[in-house]
Amino acid sequence: MNLKYDVVIVGGGVAGISCAYNCAKKKLRTLLVEKENYLGGDVTGALVVPVMKNNNSNINCDFYNVLVNYAKKFDSQITYSDGNTGWFNPILIKNVFDQMLKNVGADILFESVPVNFKKNENFIEKVNFSFEALSLPIVSKYFVDATGNAELSKLLNCEFWSDTQMTQPPSLRFIVSGVDLESLANFLEEIDSDKNVTTTYRIDSQIHLSTAYTWDTNKKWALAPYFEKAVKEGVLKDTDRAYFQIFTIAGMANSVAFNCPRIQNYDKNNPIESSNAIIEARASIYRIYNFVKNYIPGFENSYISNIAPKIGKRETKRVKCKYDYTINDLLEQKQFDNPALVSDYPVDIHSDKKDGSTLHKVCSYMLPIESLKSKDYENLYIIGKIAGTDFKSQAALRVQSSCMSMGEAVAKDIFQNC
Ligand SMILES: Cc1cc2nc3c(=O)[nH]c(=O)nc-3n(C[C@H](O)[C@H](O)[C@H](O)COP(=O)(O)OP(=O)(O)OC[C@H]3O[C@@H](n4cnc5c(N)ncnc54)[C@H](O)[C@@H]3O)c2cc1C
């Protein structure tokens, strides 16, 4: 078997799916390779919902807009009270991604990873992928690394950024079902009447809501007394309350998605310690669940219905590209001739230390297409959270809407060059 494509995208997270969708729509022979047997990456594997709202002047949003319409048909999308259309269902959306790609004629290769390659100077000629016991040599004009951890670029011996300033903790997200949302919404509206961080929204007969609490002291958290009591009574460990955020889920009545716990002491250079940290995070989920069940109205008859199969890693390897995009470009709102996206999402740096996290609000900024073109290979693009950006600007650019725009911008660039 010798397979030939115009473009091969490795990694089926939102960046890779958007790129594959837009390439195939332009009639390029397109293959999306994914190591799991489902698409969505962090969205479906790490249960990361909703899409963080971007400003209205973003570009390269065709994929996102079509996704919203598809998801609506599959009962897996709602538009929240602030106009955010990206409240998706992280389970049902797997099917949405499949259908979108099949409808535009993209090939998908699940359960495969790149294992070796052939190059001619700074052009990649062929990549071999493993599938079960098979080795699949695949020839393509262009390759795209959308693996969320630069796995293709590692194989290709590309150059990486080395400016990581701190370790941002990953999270292990989970879902609790059987929640009485009426009772929870009433409670939250009562304790957080000035709407410090709580929002509640009634769509027809369905309640949607969101609230948060962290152990950082920079904000007056309405839930603080409940967390403090639970720590005092030994129901929660102090670190369990480092970060707590909940959202209801489109198409899942009476369910709440938890954007926590933060995984403490995850050290990517120490595999056994990291595995112990994941085990401890799963234990933390049980403590957080017991806390909400016993301290927060609405959770009395609830149960844990899902624990994410994958941990959500905010921080990743980042690949050196033709333009080194830095936090100064972002803060100075530097203008570029070929922007891939426009965003105003803040610089969102998570820390596992108390008062160590920062959320720095910024004005509208652009990322140039050159920060998505590999420095080492002429026919390699880098998209998603591994793009050619420094540590701090990645903390703003990694949100899903930006990753999708990167994929779309690269598809346009490939189409122009093909
Ligand atoms: C805990 C957490 C919370 C977040 N919260 C939000 C939020 O609320 N809203 C928001 O908009 N953004 C949020 N983000 C950011 C956002 O979700 C991610 O940055 C974004 O989804 C990353 O998309 P991606 O396509 O770059 O990578 P990924 O989603 O990581 O996708 C990469 C894909 O590549 C596959 N892959 C990996 N290695 C290989 C290989 N060797 N071969 C083939 N395939 C491979 C993986 O299986 C995966 O499917 C959050 C991130 C985290 C981690």
CSV table of C-alpha atoms and ligand atoms in Angstrom, one decimal:
chain,number,residue,atom,x,y,z
A,1,MET,CA,0.0,0.0,0.0
A,2,ASN,CA,1.5,3.4,-1.0
A,3,LEU,CA,-0.9,6.2,-0.1
A,4,LYS,CA,-0.6,9.7,-1.7
A,5,TYR,CA,-2.2,12.9,-0.5
A,6,ASP,CA,-1.9,16.7,-1.0
A,7,VAL,CA,-1.9,17.2,2.8
A,8,VAL,CA,-1.5,14.9,5.8
A,9,ILE,CA,-2.5,16.3,9.1
A,10,VAL,CA,-1.3,14.5,12.2
A,11,GLY,CA,-3.5,15.0,15.3
A,12,GLY,CA,-7.3,15.3,15.4
A,13,GLY,CA,-7.8,18.0,18.0
A,14,VAL,CA,-9.7,21.1,17.1
A,15,ALA,CA,-6.7,22.6,15.2
A,16,GLY,CA,-6.2,19.4,13.1
A,17,ILE,CA,-9.9,18.9,12.4
A,18,SER,CA,-10.4,22.5,11.3
A,19,CYS,CA,-7.4,22.2,9.0
A,20,ALA,CA,-8.6,18.9,7.5
A,21,TYR,CA,-12.1,20.2,7.1
A,22,ASN,CA,-11.0,23.3,5.2
A,23,CYS,CA,-8.4,21.4,3.1
A,24,ALA,CA,-11.0,18.7,2.0
A,25,LYS,CA,-13.6,21.4,1.4
A,26,LYS,CA,-11.2,22.9,-1.1
A,27,LYS,CA,-10.9,19.5,-2.8
A,28,LEU,CA,-7.4,18.8,-1.6
A,29,ARG,CA,-6.7,15.1,-1.1
A,30,THR,CA,-6.6,15.2,2.7
A,31,LEU,CA,-5.8,12.7,5.4
A,32,LEU,CA,-6.2,13.2,9.1
A,33,VAL,CA,-4.2,10.8,11.3
A,34,GLU,CA,-5.2,10.4,14.9
A,35,LYS,CA,-3.7,8.1,17.5
A,36,GLU,CA,-7.0,7.6,19.4
A,37,ASN,CA,-10.1,6.2,17.8
A,38,TYR,CA,-12.1,9.4,18.1
A,39,LEU,CA,-11.5,13.1,17.2
A,40,GLY,CA,-11.6,16.2,19.4
A,41,GLY,CA,-8.3,16.0,21.3
A,42,ASP,CA,-8.7,18.0,24.6
A,43,VAL,CA,-12.4,18.7,23.9
A,44,THR,CA,-13.5,15.1,23.8
A,45,GLY,CA,-10.5,13.3,25.6
A,46,ALA,CA,-10.0,15.8,28.4
A,47,LEU,CA,-13.7,17.0,28.5
A,48,VAL,CA,-12.7,20.6,27.9
A,49,VAL,CA,-15.9,22.6,27.3
A,50,PRO,CA,-17.0,25.3,26.6
A,51,VAL,CA,-15.0,27.2,23.9
A,52,MET,CA,-13.7,30.4,25.5
A,53,LYS,CA,-15.4,33.4,23.9
A,54,ASN,CA,-13.2,35.3,21.5
A,55,ASN,CA,-13.8,38.8,20.2
A,56,ASN,CA,-16.1,39.3,17.3
A,57,SER,CA,-13.4,40.5,14.9
A,58,ASN,CA,-11.7,37.1,14.7
A,59,ILE,CA,-10.9,35.8,11.2
A,60,ASN,CA,-10.8,32.2,9.7
A,61,CYS,CA,-14.0,31.2,11.6
A,62,ASP,CA,-15.8,29.3,8.8
A,63,PHE,CA,-15.1,25.9,10.4
A,64,TYR,CA,-16.2,27.1,13.8
A,65,ASN,CA,-19.5,28.5,12.4
A,66,VAL,CA,-20.2,25.3,10.5
A,67,LEU,CA,-19.4,23.3,13.7
A,68,VAL,CA,-21.9,25.2,15.7
A,69,ASN,CA,-24.6,24.5,13.1
A,70,TYR,CA,-23.8,20.8,12.9
A,71,ALA,CA,-23.6,20.5,16.7
A,72,LYS,CA,-27.1,22.1,17.0
A,73,LYS,CA,-28.5,19.3,14.8
A,74,PHE,CA,-26.9,16.7,17.0
A,75,ASP,CA,-28.4,18.3,20.2
A,76,SER,CA,-24.9,19.1,21.4
A,77,GLN,CA,-24.7,22.9,21.4
A,78,ILE,CA,-26.3,25.8,23.2
A,79,THR,CA,-25.7,29.5,23.0
A,80,TYR,CA,-25.1,30.9,26.4
A,81,SER,CA,-26.5,34.2,27.8
A,82,ASP,CA,-23.3,36.1,26.8
A,83,GLY,CA,-23.8,35.1,23.2
A,84,ASN,CA,-21.1,32.4,23.4
A,85,THR,CA,-22.1,29.8,20.8
A,86,GLY,CA,-19.4,27.3,21.9
A,87,TRP,CA,-21.1,25.5,24.7
A,88,PHE,CA,-20.7,22.0,23.3
A,89,ASN,CA,-21.3,18.5,24.5
A,90,PRO,CA,-17.9,16.8,24.8
A,91,ILE,CA,-19.2,13.3,24.2
A,92,LEU,CA,-21.7,13.8,21.4
A,93,ILE,CA,-19.4,16.1,19.5
A,94,LYS,CA,-17.2,13.2,18.6
A,95,ASN,CA,-19.9,12.1,16.2
A,96,VAL,CA,-20.3,15.7,14.9
A,97,PHE,CA,-16.5,15.9,14.0
A,98,ASP,CA,-16.7,12.5,12.2
A,99,GLN,CA,-19.7,13.6,10.1
A,100,MET,CA,-18.3,17.0,9.2
A,101,LEU,CA,-15.1,15.5,7.9
A,102,LYS,CA,-16.7,12.6,6.1
A,103,ASN,CA,-19.2,15.0,4.4
A,104,VAL,CA,-16.3,17.0,2.8
A,105,GLY,CA,-14.4,13.9,1.8
A,106,ALA,CA,-11.5,13.8,4.2
A,107,ASP,CA,-9.9,10.4,4.9
A,108,ILE,CA,-9.4,9.7,8.6
A,109,LEU,CA,-6.9,7.2,9.9
A,110,PHE,CA,-7.5,6.3,13.6
A,111,GLU,CA,-5.2,4.5,15.9
A,112,SER,CA,-2.1,5.5,14.0
A,113,VAL,CA,1.1,7.4,14.8
A,114,PRO,CA,4.0,8.5,12.7
A,115,VAL,CA,7.1,6.3,13.3
A,116,ASN,CA,9.7,7.3,10.7
A,117,PHE,CA,10.2,9.5,7.7
A,118,LYS,CA,12.2,10.2,4.6
A,119,LYS,CA,13.3,13.7,3.7
A,120,ASN,CA,15.2,15.4,0.8
A,121,GLU,CA,17.1,18.3,2.3
A,122,ASN,CA,14.4,20.5,4.0
A,123,PHE,CA,11.4,18.7,2.3
A,124,ILE,CA,9.6,15.8,3.9
A,125,GLU,CA,8.9,13.2,1.2
A,126,LYS,CA,7.2,10.5,3.1
A,127,VAL,CA,6.1,9.6,6.6
A,128,ASN,CA,5.5,6.0,7.8
A,129,PHE,CA,2.6,5.5,10.1
A,130,SER,CA,2.0,2.5,12.2
A,131,PHE,CA,-1.5,0.9,12.3
A,132,GLU,CA,-1.8,-2.3,14.3
A,133,ALA,CA,1.1,-4.4,12.9
A,134,LEU,CA,1.1,-2.6,9.6
A,135,SER,CA,3.5,0.1,8.5
A,136,LEU,CA,1.9,2.6,6.1
A,137,PRO,CA,4.2,4.8,4.0
A,138,ILE,CA,2.3,8.0,3.1
A,139,VAL,CA,3.6,10.5,0.6
A,140,SER,CA,2.2,14.0,0.7
A,141,LYS,CA,3.0,17.5,-0.6
A,142,TYR,CA,2.4,19.0,2.8
A,143,PHE,CA,2.4,17.7,6.4
A,144,VAL,CA,0.8,19.4,9.4
A,145,ASP,CA,1.8,18.8,13.1
A,146,ALA,CA,-1.4,19.2,15.1
A,147,THR,CA,-0.6,16.7,17.8
A,148,GLY,CA,-0.9,19.0,20.8
A,149,ASN,CA,2.6,17.9,21.9
A,150,ALA,CA,4.6,18.2,18.8
A,151,GLU,CA,5.0,14.5,18.3
A,152,LEU,CA,5.6,14.8,14.5
A,153,SER,CA,8.1,17.6,15.0
A,154,LYS,CA,10.0,15.6,17.6
A,155,LEU,CA,10.3,12.7,15.1
A,156,LEU,CA,11.5,15.1,12.5
A,157,ASN,CA,14.1,16.6,14.9
A,158,CYS,CA,12.7,20.1,14.6
A,159,GLU,CA,14.0,22.9,16.8
A,160,PHE,CA,11.9,23.8,19.9
A,161,TRP,CA,11.4,26.8,22.1
A,162,SER,CA,13.3,26.6,25.4
A,163,ASP,CA,11.7,29.5,27.2
A,164,THR,CA,9.3,27.7,29.6
A,165,GLN,CA,9.1,29.8,32.7
A,166,MET,CA,7.2,27.6,35.0
A,167,THR,CA,5.2,24.4,35.1
A,168,GLN,CA,1.5,25.0,34.6
A,169,PRO,CA,-0.5,22.1,36.2
A,170,PRO,CA,-2.6,20.0,33.9
A,171,SER,CA,-6.2,19.2,35.0
A,172,LEU,CA,-8.3,16.0,35.2
A,173,ARG,CA,-11.8,17.0,34.4
A,174,PHE,CA,-15.0,15.1,35.2
A,175,ILE,CA,-18.8,15.2,35.0
A,176,VAL,CA,-21.4,14.8,37.7
A,177,SER,CA,-25.0,13.8,36.7
A,178,GLY,CA,-28.3,13.6,38.5
A,179,VAL,CA,-27.9,17.2,39.7
A,180,ASP,CA,-31.0,19.2,40.6
A,181,LEU,CA,-30.1,22.3,38.6
A,182,GLU,CA,-33.1,24.3,39.8
A,183,SER,CA,-32.0,23.9,43.4
A,184,LEU,CA,-28.3,24.6,42.5
A,185,ALA,CA,-29.2,27.7,40.5
A,186,ASN,CA,-31.3,29.1,43.3
A,187,PHE,CA,-28.5,28.5,45.8
A,188,LEU,CA,-25.9,30.1,43.7
A,189,GLU,CA,-28.1,33.1,42.8
A,190,GLU,CA,-28.7,33.6,46.6
A,191,ILE,CA,-25.1,33.4,47.7
A,192,ASP,CA,-23.6,35.2,44.7
A,193,SER,CA,-26.3,37.8,44.2
A,194,ASP,CA,-23.8,40.4,43.0
A,195,LYS,CA,-22.9,37.9,40.3
A,196,ASN,CA,-19.2,38.0,41.1
A,197,VAL,CA,-18.4,34.8,39.1
A,198,THR,CA,-21.8,33.0,38.9
A,199,THR,CA,-24.0,33.2,35.9
A,200,THR,CA,-27.3,31.3,35.5
A,201,TYR,CA,-29.4,31.1,32.3
A,202,ARG,CA,-32.8,29.6,31.6
A,203,ILE,CA,-33.3,28.4,28.0
A,204,ASP,CA,-36.9,27.2,27.6
A,205,SER,CA,-37.3,24.7,30.5
A,206,GLN,CA,-33.5,23.9,30.8
A,207,ILE,CA,-31.2,25.6,33.3
A,208,HIS,CA,-27.6,26.4,32.4
A,209,LEU,CA,-25.1,27.9,34.8
A,210,SER,CA,-21.5,28.4,35.6
A,211,THR,CA,-19.6,29.3,38.8
A,212,ALA,CA,-16.0,29.2,40.1
A,213,TYR,CA,-13.8,29.4,43.2
A,214,THR,CA,-10.1,29.3,43.6
A,215,TRP,CA,-7.8,29.4,46.7
A,216,ASP,CA,-6.3,32.6,45.3
A,217,THR,CA,-7.0,35.6,47.6
A,218,ASN,CA,-7.4,38.2,44.8
A,219,LYS,CA,-11.2,37.8,44.6
A,220,LYS,CA,-14.2,37.7,46.9
A,221,TRP,CA,-15.4,34.2,46.2
A,222,ALA,CA,-19.0,33.5,47.2
A,223,LEU,CA,-18.2,29.8,47.7
A,224,ALA,CA,-15.2,30.5,50.0
A,225,PRO,CA,-17.0,29.7,53.3
A,226,TYR,CA,-18.2,26.3,52.0
A,227,PHE,CA,-14.7,25.3,50.8
A,228,GLU,CA,-13.1,26.6,54.0
A,229,LYS,CA,-15.5,24.6,56.2
A,230,ALA,CA,-14.9,21.4,54.1
A,231,VAL,CA,-11.2,21.7,54.5
A,232,LYS,CA,-11.5,22.3,58.2
A,233,GLU,CA,-13.8,19.2,58.5
A,234,GLY,CA,-11.3,17.0,56.5
A,235,VAL,CA,-13.7,16.5,53.6
A,236,LEU,CA,-11.3,18.3,51.2
A,237,LYS,CA,-7.5,18.6,51.3
A,238,ASP,CA,-6.3,22.2,51.0
A,239,THR,CA,-5.0,21.5,47.5
A,240,ASP,CA,-8.4,20.1,46.3
A,241,ARG,CA,-9.6,23.7,46.4
A,242,ALA,CA,-6.8,25.2,44.3
A,243,TYR,CA,-9.2,25.7,41.4
A,244,PHE,CA,-12.9,24.9,41.0
A,245,GLN,CA,-15.1,25.7,38.1
A,246,ILE,CA,-18.3,24.2,36.8
A,247,PHE,CA,-20.4,24.5,33.7
A,248,THR,CA,-23.6,22.8,32.6
A,249,ILE,CA,-23.5,20.8,29.4
A,250,ALA,CA,-25.5,21.1,26.2
A,251,GLY,CA,-27.7,18.1,25.6
A,252,MET,CA,-27.0,16.6,29.0
A,253,ALA,CA,-29.9,17.4,31.3
A,254,ASN,CA,-28.9,17.6,35.0
A,255,SER,CA,-25.2,17.3,34.4
A,256,VAL,CA,-22.3,19.5,35.4
A,257,ALA,CA,-18.8,19.5,34.0
A,258,PHE,CA,-16.0,20.2,36.4
A,259,ASN,CA,-12.9,22.0,35.2
A,260,CYS,CA,-10.8,20.5,38.1
A,261,PRO,CA,-8.9,19.2,39.9
A,262,ARG,CA,-5.6,20.7,39.0
A,263,ILE,CA,-3.1,17.9,39.1
A,264,GLN,CA,-0.5,18.9,41.7
A,265,ASN,CA,3.1,17.8,41.4
A,266,TYR,CA,2.9,16.7,37.8
A,267,ASP,CA,6.5,16.6,36.6
A,268,LYS,CA,6.9,15.7,33.0
A,269,ASN,CA,10.5,14.8,33.7
A,270,ASN,CA,9.6,12.2,36.3
A,271,PRO,CA,7.2,9.6,34.9
A,272,ILE,CA,6.5,7.7,38.1
A,273,GLU,CA,5.8,10.9,40.1
A,274,SER,CA,3.5,12.1,37.3
A,275,SER,CA,1.6,8.8,37.4
A,276,ASN,CA,1.3,9.1,41.1
A,277,ALA,CA,0.0,12.7,40.6
A,278,ILE,CA,-2.7,11.4,38.2
A,279,ILE,CA,-3.8,8.7,40.8
A,280,GLU,CA,-4.0,11.5,43.4
A,281,ALA,CA,-6.1,13.6,41.1
A,282,ARG,CA,-8.6,10.8,40.7
A,283,ALA,CA,-8.8,10.5,44.5
A,284,SER,CA,-9.3,14.3,44.6
A,285,ILE,CA,-12.3,13.9,42.2
A,286,TYR,CA,-13.9,11.7,44.8
A,287,ARG,CA,-13.3,14.2,47.6
A,288,ILE,CA,-14.6,17.1,45.5
A,289,TYR,CA,-17.7,15.0,44.6
A,290,ASN,CA,-18.3,14.2,48.3
A,291,PHE,CA,-17.9,17.9,49.1
A,292,VAL,CA,-20.5,19.1,46.5
A,293,LYS,CA,-22.9,16.2,47.5
A,294,ASN,CA,-22.8,17.2,51.2
A,295,TYR,CA,-22.3,20.9,51.1
A,296,ILE,CA,-23.9,22.3,48.0
A,297,PRO,CA,-27.7,22.1,47.4
A,298,GLY,CA,-28.7,20.3,44.2
A,299,PHE,CA,-26.0,17.6,44.4
A,300,GLU,CA,-27.7,15.4,47.0
A,301,ASN,CA,-28.7,12.6,44.6
A,302,SER,CA,-25.9,13.1,42.1
A,303,TYR,CA,-23.3,10.7,40.9
A,304,ILE,CA,-20.0,10.8,39.0
A,305,SER,CA,-20.8,9.9,35.4
A,306,ASN,CA,-17.5,10.5,33.6
A,307,ILE,CA,-13.8,11.0,34.4
A,308,ALA,CA,-11.8,12.3,31.5
A,309,PRO,CA,-9.7,9.5,29.9
A,310,LYS,CA,-6.9,12.0,29.2
A,311,ILE,CA,-5.4,14.7,31.4
A,312,GLY,CA,-5.7,18.2,30.0
A,313,LYS,CA,-2.2,19.7,29.4
A,314,ARG,CA,-2.1,23.4,29.0
A,315,GLU,CA,1.6,23.5,28.6
A,316,THR,CA,3.3,21.8,25.7
A,317,LYS,CA,6.4,21.7,23.6
A,318,ARG,CA,6.3,24.6,21.1
A,319,VAL,CA,8.0,24.4,17.7
A,320,LYS,CA,10.3,27.1,16.2
A,321,CYS,CA,8.6,28.6,13.2
A,322,LYS,CA,9.6,31.2,10.6
A,323,TYR,CA,8.4,34.0,12.9
A,324,ASP,CA,9.0,33.8,16.6
A,325,TYR,CA,5.8,35.3,18.1
A,326,THR,CA,6.4,36.7,21.6
A,327,ILE,CA,4.4,38.3,24.3
A,328,ASN,CA,5.7,41.7,23.2
A,329,ASP,CA,4.0,41.2,19.8
A,330,LEU,CA,0.8,40.4,21.6
A,331,LEU,CA,0.9,43.3,24.1
A,332,GLU,CA,2.0,45.8,21.4
A,333,GLN,CA,-0.8,44.6,19.1
A,334,LYS,CA,1.7,44.2,16.3
A,335,GLN,CA,0.0,44.1,12.8
A,336,PHE,CA,0.9,41.5,10.2
A,337,ASP,CA,0.3,41.2,6.5
A,338,ASN,CA,-1.0,37.6,6.7
A,339,PRO,CA,-2.8,37.2,10.0
A,340,ALA,CA,-4.0,33.7,10.9
A,341,LEU,CA,-6.3,34.9,13.6
A,342,VAL,CA,-7.4,37.9,15.7
A,343,SER,CA,-8.2,37.4,19.4
A,344,ASP,CA,-8.5,39.2,22.7
A,345,TYR,CA,-8.4,36.2,25.0
A,346,PRO,CA,-6.3,37.1,28.0
A,347,VAL,CA,-2.9,35.7,29.0
A,348,ASP,CA,-4.1,32.9,31.2
A,349,ILE,CA,-1.2,31.3,33.2
A,350,HIS,CA,-2.2,28.6,35.7
A,351,SER,CA,0.0,27.8,38.7
A,352,ASP,CA,-0.2,25.1,41.3
A,353,LYS,CA,0.9,27.6,44.0
A,354,LYS,CA,-1.5,29.8,46.0
A,355,ASP,CA,-1.8,33.3,44.4
A,356,GLY,CA,0.5,32.1,41.6
A,357,SER,CA,-2.0,32.1,38.7
A,358,THR,CA,-2.5,35.2,36.5
A,359,LEU,CA,-5.1,36.3,34.1
A,360,HIS,CA,-3.9,39.3,32.2
A,361,LYS,CA,-6.5,41.1,30.1
A,362,VAL,CA,-5.3,42.4,26.8
A,363,CYS,CA,-6.5,44.3,23.7
A,364,SER,CA,-7.1,42.6,20.3
A,365,TYR,CA,-3.9,40.9,18.9
A,366,MET,CA,-3.0,39.0,15.7
A,367,LEU,CA,-0.9,35.9,15.1
A,368,PRO,CA,0.9,35.8,11.7
A,369,ILE,CA,0.8,32.7,9.4
A,370,GLU,CA,4.6,32.7,9.6
A,371,SER,CA,4.3,31.5,13.2
A,372,LEU,CA,2.6,28.4,11.8
A,373,LYS,CA,5.3,27.5,9.2
A,374,SER,CA,8.1,25.3,10.4
A,375,LYS,CA,11.6,26.9,10.4
A,376,ASP,CA,13.1,23.5,9.6
A,377,TYR,CA,11.0,22.1,6.7
A,378,GLU,CA,9.5,23.9,3.8
A,379,ASN,CA,6.4,21.7,3.6
A,380,LEU,CA,5.6,21.4,7.3
A,381,TYR,CA,3.1,23.5,9.2
A,382,ILE,CA,2.6,23.6,13.0
A,383,ILE,CA,-0.9,24.4,14.5
A,384,GLY,CA,-2.8,24.5,17.7
A,385,LYS,CA,-1.2,24.9,21.2
A,386,ILE,CA,2.2,23.9,19.8
A,387,ALA,CA,2.5,26.7,17.3
A,388,GLY,CA,5.6,29.0,17.1
A,389,THR,CA,4.9,31.2,20.1
A,390,ASP,CA,6.7,31.9,23.3
A,391,PHE,CA,5.5,30.6,26.7
A,392,LYS,CA,3.4,33.7,27.7
A,393,SER,CA,1.7,34.2,24.3
A,394,GLN,CA,0.8,30.5,24.1
A,395,ALA,CA,-1.1,31.1,27.4
A,396,ALA,CA,-3.4,33.4,25.4
A,397,LEU,CA,-3.4,31.6,22.0
A,398,ARG,CA,-4.1,28.0,23.1
A,399,VAL,CA,-7.9,28.5,23.4
A,400,GLN,CA,-10.0,26.5,21.1
A,401,SER,CA,-11.3,29.3,18.8
A,402,SER,CA,-7.7,30.3,18.1
A,403,CYS,CA,-6.6,26.7,17.4
A,404,MET,CA,-9.5,26.3,14.9
A,405,SER,CA,-8.5,29.6,13.2
A,406,MET,CA,-4.9,28.4,12.9
A,407,GLY,CA,-6.1,25.2,11.2
A,408,GLU,CA,-8.2,27.2,8.7
A,409,ALA,CA,-5.5,29.7,7.9
A,410,VAL,CA,-3.0,26.9,7.2
A,411,ALA,CA,-5.6,25.2,4.9
A,412,LYS,CA,-5.9,28.4,2.9
A,413,ASP,CA,-2.1,28.8,2.7
A,414,ILE,CA,-1.7,25.2,1.5
A,415,PHE,CA,-4.5,25.6,-1.1
A,416,GLN,CA,-2.8,28.7,-2.5
A,417,ASN,CA,0.5,26.9,-2.9
A,418,CYS,CA,-0.8,23.5,-4.1
B,1,LIG,C1,-7.3,21.7,31.4
B,1,LIG,C2,-7.6,22.6,30.2
B,1,LIG,C3,-8.6,23.5,30.2
B,1,LIG,C4,-8.9,24.3,29.1
B,1,LIG,N1,-10.0,25.1,29.1
B,1,LIG,C5,-10.4,25.7,28.0
B,1,LIG,C6,-11.7,26.3,27.9
B,1,LIG,O1,-12.4,26.3,28.8
B,1,LIG,N2,-12.0,26.8,26.7
B,1,LIG,C7,-11.1,26.8,25.6
B,1,LIG,O2,-11.5,27.4,24.5
B,1,LIG,N3,-9.9,26.3,25.7
B,1,LIG,C8,-9.5,25.7,26.8
B,1,LIG,N4,-8.3,25.0,26.9
B,1,LIG,C9,-7.4,25.1,25.8
B,1,LIG,C10,-7.8,24.2,24.6
B,1,LIG,O3,-8.8,23.3,24.9
B,1,LIG,C11,-6.7,23.4,24.0
B,1,LIG,O4,-5.5,24.2,24.0
B,1,LIG,C12,-7.0,23.0,22.6
B,1,LIG,O5,-8.2,22.2,22.5
B,1,LIG,C13,-5.8,22.3,22.0
B,1,LIG,O6,-6.2,21.8,20.7
B,1,LIG,P1,-5.1,21.2,19.7
B,1,LIG,O7,-5.8,20.7,18.5
B,1,LIG,O8,-3.9,22.1,19.6
B,1,LIG,O9,-4.5,19.9,20.5
B,1,LIG,P2,-5.2,18.7,21.2
B,1,LIG,O10,-6.6,18.9,21.6
B,1,LIG,O11,-4.2,18.2,22.2
B,1,LIG,O12,-5.2,17.6,20.0
B,1,LIG,C14,-4.1,16.9,19.6
B,1,LIG,C15,-4.5,15.6,19.0
B,1,LIG,O13,-3.4,14.9,18.5
B,1,LIG,C16,-3.4,13.5,18.8
B,1,LIG,N5,-2.1,13.0,18.8
B,1,LIG,C17,-1.1,13.2,19.8
B,1,LIG,N6,0.0,12.5,19.5
B,1,LIG,C18,-0.2,11.9,18.3
B,1,LIG,C19,0.5,11.1,17.4
B,1,LIG,N7,1.8,10.8,17.7
B,1,LIG,N8,0.0,10.7,16.3
B,1,LIG,C20,-1.3,11.0,15.9
B,1,LIG,N9,-2.1,11.7,16.7
B,1,LIG,C21,-1.6,12.2,17.9
B,1,LIG,C22,-4.1,13.5,20.2
B,1,LIG,O14,-4.6,12.3,20.5
B,1,LIG,C23,-5.1,14.6,20.0
B,1,LIG,O15,-6.3,14.1,19.5
B,1,LIG,C24,-8.0,24.2,28.0
B,1,LIG,C25,-7.0,23.4,28.0
B,1,LIG,C26,-6.7,22.5,29.1
B,1,LIG,C27,-5.6,21.6,29.0
